[in-house]
Amino acid sequence: DICLELQDEILFDIIDKDKSGKLRMEEFFVSLCRLRGSKEMVHSLNVQADLIQTHHGTKVQLEKSMETVLEISRAATEGLEIRFSERLRSLKLRLNEDMARVSEALEHEEVEGRMKLQGLLKTMEASTLAARGALSGLQGEILASRERIAVLKERLI
């Protein structure tokens, strides 16, 4: 019940569904089942052959398109990775420079703070000396006053 009036190449193309140029046993028997009753319908065999060729051509084009898309995406990804790495390097450099400036500023503020504290300490030392001098003078006055009070007490007695 299979039409064999077709050219060998066309019949083989119909049977060789994966277009490998070789027939596997499974492929052969599946194709024979598909071709049953084709003796009366030669036209359907030609349509099948056209469909198989179109399917194969579309499959090949799709695979090529996918390869092209993958190549383009790889190139774009590499370009983005390079730009990202350069930007990251630039940001790291800027961050290091900013951190160095902050560190310098903190050191400068620390030095200024120490100088202010030293000035305050000197002022406090001078104030302490003046206070001691005043206290010493007051102590002398208190002693003198006590002596006068003692003299006055003796006169009164």
mmCIF file of C-alpha atoms in Angstrom:
data_model
loop_
_atom_site.group_PDB
_atom_site.id
_atom_site.type_symbol
_atom_site.label_atom_id
_atom_site.label_comp_id
_atom_site.label_asym_id
_atom_site.label_seq_id
_atom_site.Cartn_x
_atom_site.Cartn_y
_atom_site.Cartn_z
ATOM 1 C CA ASP A 1 0.000 0.000 0.000
ATOM 2 C CA ILE A 2 3.003 2.336 -0.128
ATOM 3 C CA CYS A 3 3.560 4.377 -3.276
ATOM 4 C CA LEU A 4 6.939 3.681 -4.756
ATOM 5 C CA GLU A 5 6.422 5.700 -7.935
ATOM 6 C CA LEU A 6 8.360 8.639 -6.476
ATOM 7 C CA GLN A 7 11.989 9.334 -7.197
ATOM 8 C CA ASP A 8 14.285 7.558 -4.740
ATOM 9 C CA GLU A 9 15.653 10.838 -3.390
ATOM 10 C CA ILE A 10 12.161 12.200 -2.659
ATOM 11 C CA LEU A 11 11.066 8.957 -0.994
ATOM 12 C CA PHE A 12 14.287 8.890 1.075
ATOM 13 C CA ASP A 13 13.733 12.553 2.073
ATOM 14 C CA ILE A 14 10.243 11.634 3.283
ATOM 15 C CA ILE A 15 11.553 8.671 5.277
ATOM 16 C CA ASP A 16 14.692 10.490 6.604
ATOM 17 C CA LYS A 17 12.718 12.785 8.879
ATOM 18 C CA ASP A 18 15.703 14.220 10.821
ATOM 19 C CA LYS A 19 17.692 14.845 7.583
ATOM 20 C CA SER A 20 20.731 13.047 8.947
ATOM 21 C CA GLY A 21 21.313 11.199 5.669
ATOM 22 C CA LYS A 22 21.042 7.886 7.550
ATOM 23 C CA LEU A 23 18.015 5.892 8.618
ATOM 24 C CA ARG A 24 17.633 4.459 12.094
ATOM 25 C CA MET A 25 15.379 1.433 12.495
ATOM 26 C CA GLU A 26 12.867 3.375 14.577
ATOM 27 C CA GLU A 27 12.803 6.216 12.043
ATOM 28 C CA PHE A 28 12.333 3.736 9.181
ATOM 29 C CA PHE A 29 9.378 1.900 10.789
ATOM 30 C CA VAL A 30 7.648 5.105 11.952
ATOM 31 C CA SER A 31 7.941 6.473 8.399
ATOM 32 C CA LEU A 32 6.570 3.261 6.870
ATOM 33 C CA CYS A 33 3.541 3.492 9.157
ATOM 34 C CA ARG A 34 3.058 7.089 8.103
ATOM 35 C CA LEU A 35 3.302 6.165 4.401
ATOM 36 C CA ARG A 36 0.644 3.383 4.497
ATOM 37 C CA GLY A 37 -2.111 4.041 2.030
ATOM 38 C CA SER A 38 0.022 6.420 -0.003
ATOM 39 C CA LYS A 39 -0.256 4.322 -3.180
ATOM 40 C CA GLU A 40 -3.638 5.876 -3.921
ATOM 41 C CA MET A 41 -2.627 9.354 -2.688
ATOM 42 C CA VAL A 42 0.639 10.297 -4.347
ATOM 43 C CA HIS A 43 -0.175 13.944 -3.898
ATOM 44 C CA SER A 44 -0.196 13.563 -0.088
ATOM 45 C CA LEU A 45 3.324 12.116 -0.311
ATOM 46 C CA ASN A 46 4.517 15.188 -2.206
ATOM 47 C CA VAL A 47 2.859 17.430 0.386
ATOM 48 C CA GLN A 48 4.560 15.423 3.150
ATOM 49 C CA ALA A 49 7.911 15.788 1.382
ATOM 50 C CA ASP A 50 7.372 19.571 1.087
ATOM 51 C CA LEU A 51 6.358 19.812 4.750
ATOM 52 C CA ILE A 52 9.407 17.832 5.869
ATOM 53 C CA GLN A 53 11.753 19.969 3.749
ATOM 54 C CA THR A 54 10.132 23.179 4.999
ATOM 55 C CA HIS A 55 10.320 21.952 8.592
ATOM 56 C CA HIS A 56 13.982 21.051 8.201
ATOM 57 C CA GLY A 57 14.819 24.387 6.527
ATOM 58 C CA THR A 58 12.977 26.307 9.241
ATOM 59 C CA LYS A 59 14.747 24.305 11.931
ATOM 60 C CA VAL A 60 18.162 25.049 10.400
ATOM 61 C CA GLN A 61 17.346 28.762 10.082
ATOM 62 C CA LEU A 62 16.101 28.867 13.672
ATOM 63 C CA GLU A 63 19.298 27.197 14.920
ATOM 64 C CA LYS A 64 21.420 29.697 12.972
ATOM 65 C CA SER A 65 19.345 32.574 14.341
ATOM 66 C CA MET A 66 19.772 31.258 17.884
ATOM 67 C CA GLU A 67 23.552 31.002 17.375
ATOM 68 C CA THR A 68 23.607 34.587 16.085
ATOM 69 C CA VAL A 69 21.544 35.806 19.031
ATOM 70 C CA LEU A 70 23.877 33.983 21.433
ATOM 71 C CA GLU A 71 26.957 35.506 19.791
ATOM 72 C CA ILE A 72 25.429 38.991 19.941
ATOM 73 C CA SER A 73 24.397 38.537 23.576
ATOM 74 C CA ARG A 74 27.879 37.244 24.496
ATOM 75 C CA ALA A 75 29.493 40.262 22.845
ATOM 76 C CA ALA A 76 27.065 42.628 24.567
ATOM 77 C CA THR A 77 27.629 40.903 27.910
ATOM 78 C CA GLU A 78 31.411 41.142 27.523
ATOM 79 C CA GLY A 79 31.104 44.835 26.674
ATOM 80 C CA LEU A 80 28.907 45.419 29.712
ATOM 81 C CA GLU A 81 31.295 43.459 31.946
ATOM 82 C CA ILE A 82 34.214 45.587 30.742
ATOM 83 C CA ARG A 83 32.295 48.844 31.277
ATOM 84 C CA PHE A 84 31.096 47.652 34.688
ATOM 85 C CA SER A 85 34.641 46.691 35.735
ATOM 86 C CA GLU A 86 36.007 50.060 34.596
ATOM 87 C CA ARG A 87 33.244 51.920 36.440
ATOM 88 C CA LEU A 88 33.814 49.825 39.550
ATOM 89 C CA ARG A 89 37.562 50.537 39.422
ATOM 90 C CA SER A 90 36.824 54.250 39.060
ATOM 91 C CA LEU A 91 34.433 54.190 42.024
ATOM 92 C CA LYS A 92 36.934 52.280 44.172
ATOM 93 C CA LEU A 93 39.644 54.814 43.338
ATOM 94 C CA ARG A 94 37.334 57.717 44.175
ATOM 95 C CA LEU A 95 36.297 56.038 47.418
ATOM 96 C CA ASN A 96 39.945 55.527 48.423
ATOM 97 C CA GLU A 97 40.709 59.179 47.652
ATOM 98 C CA ASP A 98 37.696 60.332 49.685
ATOM 99 C CA MET A 99 38.705 58.105 52.583
ATOM 100 C CA ALA A 100 42.252 59.534 52.489
ATOM 101 C CA ARG A 101 40.840 63.085 52.572
ATOM 102 C CA VAL A 102 38.563 62.227 55.500
ATOM 103 C CA SER A 103 41.482 60.633 57.328
ATOM 104 C CA GLU A 104 43.611 63.742 56.760
ATOM 105 C CA ALA A 105 40.787 65.977 57.947
ATOM 106 C CA LEU A 106 40.344 63.884 61.080
ATOM 107 C CA GLU A 107 44.079 64.020 61.779
ATOM 108 C CA HIS A 108 44.040 67.791 61.221
ATOM 109 C CA GLU A 109 41.058 68.191 63.564
ATOM 110 C CA GLU A 110 42.808 65.995 66.121
ATOM 111 C CA VAL A 111 45.940 68.182 65.951
ATOM 112 C CA GLU A 112 43.828 71.336 66.237
ATOM 113 C CA GLY A 113 41.945 69.819 69.169
ATOM 114 C CA ARG A 114 45.207 68.951 70.912
ATOM 115 C CA MET A 115 46.515 72.468 70.366
ATOM 116 C CA LYS A 116 43.312 73.952 71.817
ATOM 117 C CA LEU A 117 43.536 71.613 74.793
ATOM 118 C CA GLN A 118 47.167 72.592 75.351
ATOM 119 C CA GLY A 119 46.157 76.275 75.232
ATOM 120 C CA LEU A 120 43.393 75.623 77.743
ATOM 121 C CA LEU A 121 45.802 73.731 79.998
ATOM 122 C CA LYS A 122 48.258 76.640 79.918
ATOM 123 C CA THR A 123 45.450 79.063 80.718
ATOM 124 C CA MET A 124 44.324 76.827 83.580
ATOM 125 C CA GLU A 125 47.900 76.583 84.892
ATOM 126 C CA ALA A 126 48.229 80.376 84.795
ATOM 127 C CA SER A 127 44.842 80.729 86.518
ATOM 128 C CA THR A 128 45.875 78.144 89.095
ATOM 129 C CA LEU A 129 49.131 80.041 89.788
ATOM 130 C CA ALA A 130 47.225 83.317 90.086
ATOM 131 C CA ALA A 131 44.685 81.664 92.378
ATOM 132 C CA ARG A 132 47.494 80.227 94.502
ATOM 133 C CA GLY A 133 49.102 83.662 94.689
ATOM 134 C CA ALA A 134 45.804 85.227 95.685
ATOM 135 C CA LEU A 135 45.169 82.451 98.196
ATOM 136 C CA SER A 136 48.638 82.899 99.626
ATOM 137 C CA GLY A 137 47.983 86.662 99.930
ATOM 138 C CA LEU A 138 44.652 85.972 101.603
ATOM 139 C CA GLN A 139 46.294 83.550 103.998
ATOM 140 C CA GLY A 140 48.852 86.228 104.841
ATOM 141 C CA GLU A 141 46.046 88.749 105.439
ATOM 142 C CA ILE A 142 44.167 86.219 107.574
ATOM 143 C CA LEU A 143 47.281 85.617 109.674
ATOM 144 C CA ALA A 144 47.842 89.354 110.016
ATOM 145 C CA SER A 145 44.200 89.814 110.981
ATOM 146 C CA ARG A 146 44.453 87.057 113.565
ATOM 147 C CA GLU A 147 47.532 88.677 115.021
ATOM 148 C CA ARG A 148 45.756 92.048 115.235
ATOM 149 C CA ILE A 149 42.765 90.350 116.816
ATOM 150 C CA ALA A 150 45.061 88.701 119.361
ATOM 151 C CA VAL A 151 46.730 92.075 120.105
ATOM 152 C CA LEU A 152 43.345 93.729 120.444
ATOM 153 C CA LYS A 153 42.173 90.969 122.763
ATOM 154 C CA GLU A 154 45.197 91.478 124.984
ATOM 155 C CA ARG A 155 44.592 95.182 125.173
ATOM 156 C CA LEU A 156 41.060 94.589 126.169
ATOM 157 C CA ILE A 157 41.928 92.254 128.912
#
